[in-house]
Amino acid sequence: MVRIPTEDKKKEHKDGKKRISIAMQGGGAHGAYTWGVLDRLLQEKDLVVEGVSGTSAGGMNAVATAQGIITGGNEGARQLLTEYWNVNTKAGETSMFKPGVLDVLAGKYTMHNSPGFLFFDFISKIFSPYQLNPLGTNPLKGVIEQLFDFDKLNGSDVVKVFLAATHVYTGKLKVFSNTDKQLSTEALLATACLPTLFAAVLVKGEYYWDGGFIGNPVIYPLIYDCETPDIMIIKLNPTHRNKLPTSASEISDRLNEITNNTSIMREMRSMHFITKLIDSGIVAPGKLKRCFVHLIEDEKAFHELGWSSKLNTDKDFLNYLFVAGRKSADKWLEKNYDKIGKETTANVAEEFV
């Protein structure tokens, strides 16, 4: 039975610091935007991150954030995040998915499918990763083993970490967490395992795919297992579009966005419903935990970027997203920092309901 934390279980903190949990969407290279958001948030010395939840690239950012805080506080997290994305940048120097055109006019990058991506996209519709990559090579594995210490993560309760993956056989959500000492190289690979790119990841006898299909990101562990009522969502996939997709690539991209937003829409609707019950007095005060939801996003930054750009680790492209993320976080902090712990700043009804 799921435990619902109540108001009376919250601890009062007398140090004057503001505590939040952070949920991070997946999106491949688009996760560099989240890197920028985190880099700016972590500059706030009085901001304490209690828990992180992530899927795919969001999972990578979550683990880097947690380990960095454990070893060196907020500044340590900023350093490890930068190191992780610098490794991705180096990989992008020889990537077959580099864009054919990188347009910097009007301060925006427009991603056009590279010849490498077009060839890969065609081949992947005919052959599976088991045929194209029979040895199961995954370039992320070396990066993960180089940067992350799962013994340290599993042995610490400074920051709670939750990674979402999809169980292949049942289609159910699996959450790997350091609260259960389940974090590992394989668990992190599982949350980022796109089945058209990589073979399913085996974790303790069970096969998993990317968590984005069913939990992108998963919110409920931050409600149940973290004391803070404040949950910050860093969102990558646009919710709103003002143009009807008509080409094959546009239709595919929009389907991808809708699919990857489905799980968070569902969870936020449930949270909105519970909040209305509390506010209307139907639920007695203190019986259910009231959460304050915060949202950082920049849909305009992603409107011109198709699915293929999630594979683009070109240095300029990642830097563009990083800067966009920092600007979004800076804008949010200026307007809403004092509201942490007091009220919801996201327009939940408009964005998710």
XYZ file of C-alpha atoms in Angstrom, residues 3-353:
351
model
C 2.195 5.658 2.010
C 0.794 9.175 1.816
C 2.914 11.577 3.882
C 0.976 14.068 5.952
C 1.609 17.630 6.984
C 2.438 16.720 10.580
C 5.418 14.655 9.453
C 7.271 17.654 8.059
C 10.237 18.797 10.112
C 10.725 22.448 10.800
C 14.136 23.705 9.718
C 15.591 26.546 11.720
C 18.629 27.245 9.540
C 16.747 29.573 7.192
C 17.626 27.500 4.125
C 15.095 26.685 1.435
C 14.618 23.014 0.572
C 13.382 21.616 -2.715
C 13.251 18.383 -4.657
C 13.868 18.432 -8.399
C 12.257 16.322 -11.143
C 14.059 16.302 -14.498
C 12.670 15.215 -17.854
C 14.685 13.163 -20.302
C 15.570 14.297 -23.787
C 19.081 13.259 -24.801
C 21.216 16.257 -25.681
C 18.318 18.533 -24.726
C 19.303 17.694 -21.155
C 21.967 20.384 -21.516
C 19.132 22.855 -20.853
C 18.569 21.144 -17.501
C 22.307 21.393 -16.854
C 22.029 25.169 -17.299
C 19.019 25.378 -14.979
C 20.799 23.355 -12.291
C 24.007 25.337 -12.656
C 22.137 28.533 -11.844
C 19.963 27.083 -9.062
C 22.978 25.578 -7.318
C 24.631 28.983 -7.120
C 22.105 29.809 -4.409
C 24.004 28.920 -1.220
C 20.823 28.746 0.871
C 19.065 26.374 -1.520
C 19.157 22.754 -0.349
C 18.319 19.916 -2.756
C 16.717 17.097 -0.768
C 15.782 14.751 -3.608
C 16.200 14.343 -7.345
C 14.167 12.324 -9.820
C 15.212 11.837 -13.414
C 14.687 9.856 -16.575
C 17.221 9.287 -19.361
C 19.313 12.483 -19.621
C 17.387 13.687 -16.577
C 18.696 10.633 -14.758
C 22.269 11.504 -15.706
C 21.753 15.044 -14.432
C 20.123 13.725 -11.267
C 22.996 11.381 -10.423
C 25.617 14.044 -11.183
C 23.750 16.535 -8.989
C 23.403 14.131 -6.077
C 26.974 12.848 -6.135
C 28.352 16.356 -6.510
C 26.379 17.589 -3.503
C 27.423 14.574 -1.427
C 31.113 15.187 -2.101
C 31.294 18.963 -2.397
C 27.971 20.665 -1.749
C 26.213 22.756 -4.377
C 29.507 23.820 -5.934
C 30.593 20.206 -6.185
C 27.391 19.437 -8.086
C 28.027 22.277 -10.521
C 31.520 20.943 -11.174
C 30.437 17.341 -11.761
C 27.586 18.397 -14.044
C 30.034 20.442 -16.100
C 32.431 17.501 -16.272
C 29.680 15.162 -17.442
C 28.520 17.495 -20.220
C 32.092 18.255 -21.283
C 32.550 14.525 -21.885
C 29.429 14.585 -24.069
C 30.819 17.575 -25.960
C 33.999 15.664 -26.792
C 31.884 12.796 -28.087
C 30.031 15.273 -30.281
C 33.223 16.251 -32.106
C 33.083 12.989 -34.066
C 29.341 12.307 -33.908
C 27.571 11.141 -37.068
C 24.570 13.166 -35.893
C 26.167 16.608 -36.100
C 23.807 19.015 -37.873
C 24.200 19.865 -41.475
C 23.191 23.463 -40.745
C 23.498 25.325 -37.436
C 21.716 28.631 -37.805
C 22.574 31.269 -35.209
C 20.416 34.017 -36.646
C 18.065 35.709 -34.197
C 19.868 33.964 -31.356
C 18.341 30.557 -32.186
C 19.789 27.278 -33.403
C 17.719 25.462 -35.978
C 18.483 21.759 -36.242
C 18.383 20.187 -39.684
C 18.759 16.447 -40.112
C 22.352 15.522 -40.857
C 23.159 12.933 -43.530
C 24.366 10.659 -40.733
C 21.064 10.866 -38.898
C 19.001 10.335 -42.064
C 21.000 7.197 -42.854
C 20.708 5.900 -39.288
C 16.984 6.667 -39.146
C 16.419 4.641 -42.331
C 18.541 1.701 -41.177
C 16.994 1.587 -37.681
C 13.546 1.061 -39.205
C 14.819 -2.125 -40.838
C 17.348 -3.516 -38.369
C 17.191 -3.684 -34.569
C 20.068 -2.847 -32.195
C 20.563 -6.584 -31.739
C 21.435 -6.816 -35.432
C 23.311 -3.527 -35.809
C 25.180 -3.817 -32.510
C 25.385 -7.541 -31.618
C 28.046 -6.920 -28.946
C 25.739 -4.534 -27.114
C 28.268 -1.698 -26.995
C 26.972 1.394 -25.192
C 29.206 4.497 -25.176
C 27.444 5.802 -22.067
C 28.758 2.919 -19.979
C 32.343 4.158 -20.038
C 31.245 7.690 -19.129
C 29.141 6.437 -16.232
C 31.908 4.231 -14.865
C 34.394 7.074 -15.183
C 32.361 9.726 -13.361
C 29.931 8.135 -10.930
C 30.482 6.265 -7.639
C 27.385 4.209 -6.843
C 28.753 2.892 -3.554
C 28.970 6.510 -2.413
C 25.479 7.302 -3.723
C 23.881 4.218 -2.173
C 25.641 4.841 1.120
C 24.412 8.410 1.541
C 21.071 9.938 2.483
C 22.167 13.526 1.842
C 20.277 13.560 -1.467
C 17.658 10.973 -2.364
C 17.883 9.773 -5.982
C 15.106 8.204 -8.057
C 15.601 6.879 -11.601
C 12.685 5.734 -13.760
C 12.870 2.785 -16.164
C 10.325 0.688 -18.067
C 10.139 -3.040 -17.343
C 10.114 -4.635 -20.800
C 8.053 -7.736 -20.013
C 5.289 -6.088 -17.961
C 5.363 -2.495 -19.200
C 5.366 -1.355 -15.566
C 7.342 1.488 -14.057
C 10.488 0.615 -12.124
C 12.108 3.197 -9.867
C 15.735 2.607 -8.889
C 16.710 4.538 -5.774
C 19.575 4.966 -3.347
C 16.996 4.765 -0.547
C 16.857 1.055 -1.456
C 20.550 0.909 -2.406
C 19.574 0.033 -6.000
C 21.650 2.556 -7.937
C 24.207 1.051 -10.306
C 25.777 1.501 -13.724
C 23.121 -0.825 -15.144
C 20.247 1.065 -13.479
C 21.449 4.356 -14.949
C 21.910 2.754 -18.374
C 18.389 1.340 -18.110
C 16.756 4.727 -17.569
C 18.422 5.959 -20.786
C 17.935 2.858 -22.926
C 16.111 3.858 -26.111
C 15.132 0.484 -27.629
C 15.750 1.664 -31.190
C 19.347 2.529 -30.275
C 20.382 0.021 -27.612
C 19.581 -3.504 -26.493
C 17.487 -3.781 -23.332
C 19.535 -3.442 -20.149
C 19.659 -6.401 -17.779
C 19.404 -5.412 -14.102
C 19.294 -8.256 -11.574
C 17.732 -10.677 -14.042
C 15.135 -8.261 -15.456
C 15.172 -6.312 -18.733
C 14.520 -2.566 -18.879
C 14.058 0.212 -21.433
C 14.087 3.998 -21.157
C 11.836 5.342 -18.416
C 10.448 8.079 -20.676
C 7.696 5.782 -21.918
C 6.046 5.599 -18.512
C 7.660 8.069 -16.092
C 9.235 11.210 -17.549
C 10.054 12.121 -14.877
C 8.421 10.233 -12.022
C 7.101 12.614 -9.348
C 5.549 10.490 -6.611
C 8.789 9.397 -4.859
C 9.550 13.062 -4.218
C 6.160 13.341 -2.502
C 6.350 10.139 -0.489
C 10.027 9.993 0.446
C 11.097 13.630 0.777
C 10.111 15.962 3.603
C 10.043 19.161 1.598
C 6.679 20.017 0.027
C 8.411 21.949 -2.777
C 8.911 20.100 -6.074
C 10.701 21.794 -8.957
C 9.993 20.342 -12.412
C 12.492 21.027 -15.183
C 10.575 20.363 -18.390
C 12.081 19.827 -21.838
C 9.302 18.545 -24.097
C 6.965 21.305 -25.321
C 3.341 20.960 -24.272
C 1.876 23.559 -26.627
C 2.172 23.848 -30.399
C 0.536 26.460 -32.612
C 1.278 24.757 -35.930
C -0.327 21.614 -37.290
C 2.371 19.026 -38.040
C 1.976 17.867 -41.633
C 5.273 16.362 -42.752
C 6.292 12.858 -41.679
C 9.096 14.196 -39.472
C 6.854 16.835 -37.867
C 4.167 14.268 -37.072
C 6.746 11.884 -35.618
C 8.297 14.644 -33.507
C 4.930 15.760 -32.139
C 3.947 12.187 -31.274
C 7.250 11.866 -29.434
C 6.540 15.033 -27.443
C 3.018 13.955 -26.519
C 4.141 10.471 -25.505
C 6.975 11.792 -23.361
C 4.644 14.245 -21.591
C 1.858 11.752 -20.888
C 3.148 10.446 -17.560
C 3.860 13.843 -16.044
C 0.440 15.072 -17.204
C -1.162 12.168 -15.375
C 0.740 12.715 -12.130
C 0.187 16.468 -12.139
C -3.553 16.016 -12.654
C -3.631 13.783 -9.580
C -1.668 16.322 -7.555
C -3.974 19.104 -8.727
C -7.018 17.061 -7.677
C -5.580 16.380 -4.205
C -4.693 20.057 -3.774
C -8.270 21.082 -4.636
C -9.607 18.627 -2.043
C -7.305 20.130 0.591
C -8.077 23.743 -0.336
C -11.833 23.136 -0.395
C -11.780 21.568 3.059
C -13.043 18.179 1.859
C -9.841 16.671 3.269
C -9.078 17.692 6.833
C -5.881 19.737 7.352
C -2.862 17.545 8.003
C -4.349 14.362 6.545
C -2.588 14.635 3.188
C 0.648 16.326 2.186
C 0.142 19.588 0.354
C 2.826 20.113 -2.279
C 4.060 23.340 -3.811
C 4.829 22.858 -7.503
C 7.375 24.943 -9.396
C 8.148 24.746 -13.107
C 11.090 25.890 -15.192
C 10.803 25.552 -18.959
C 11.396 27.459 -22.183
C 9.195 26.025 -24.914
C 10.442 28.563 -27.467
C 13.970 27.205 -27.124
C 12.763 23.784 -28.298
C 10.087 24.663 -30.852
C 12.492 24.543 -33.797
C 14.301 21.417 -32.592
C 13.204 18.042 -33.938
C 13.783 14.637 -32.364
C 17.080 14.257 -34.210
C 18.582 17.157 -32.258
C 18.394 15.027 -29.109
C 21.339 13.141 -30.583
C 23.330 16.275 -31.365
C 26.204 16.762 -28.907
C 27.886 19.528 -30.872
C 29.626 21.930 -28.472
C 27.849 25.057 -29.741
C 24.466 23.357 -29.600
C 24.923 22.137 -26.020
C 26.187 25.559 -24.985
C 23.121 27.204 -26.542
C 20.843 25.008 -24.437
C 22.988 25.493 -21.317
C 22.743 29.274 -21.625
C 18.992 29.050 -22.247
C 18.632 26.958 -19.095
C 20.606 29.407 -16.956
C 18.505 32.310 -18.239
C 15.276 30.460 -17.432
C 16.449 29.629 -13.907
C 17.665 33.176 -13.311
C 14.294 34.546 -14.385
C 12.449 32.081 -12.145
C 14.626 32.818 -9.112
C 14.170 36.564 -9.458
C 10.408 36.185 -9.498
C 9.760 33.209 -7.235
C 12.657 32.449 -4.867
C 10.878 33.906 -1.826
C 7.795 31.784 -2.562
C 9.602 28.480 -1.952
C 7.977 26.792 1.018
C 4.951 29.064 0.827
C 3.025 28.538 -2.395
C 2.853 26.912 -5.807
C 4.342 29.094 -8.544
C 3.501 26.892 -11.551
C 0.218 27.346 -13.368
C -0.652 23.677 -12.969
C -4.184 23.951 -14.363
C -3.055 25.625 -17.591
C 0.077 23.546 -18.108
C -1.066 20.056 -17.182
C -4.826 19.754 -16.625
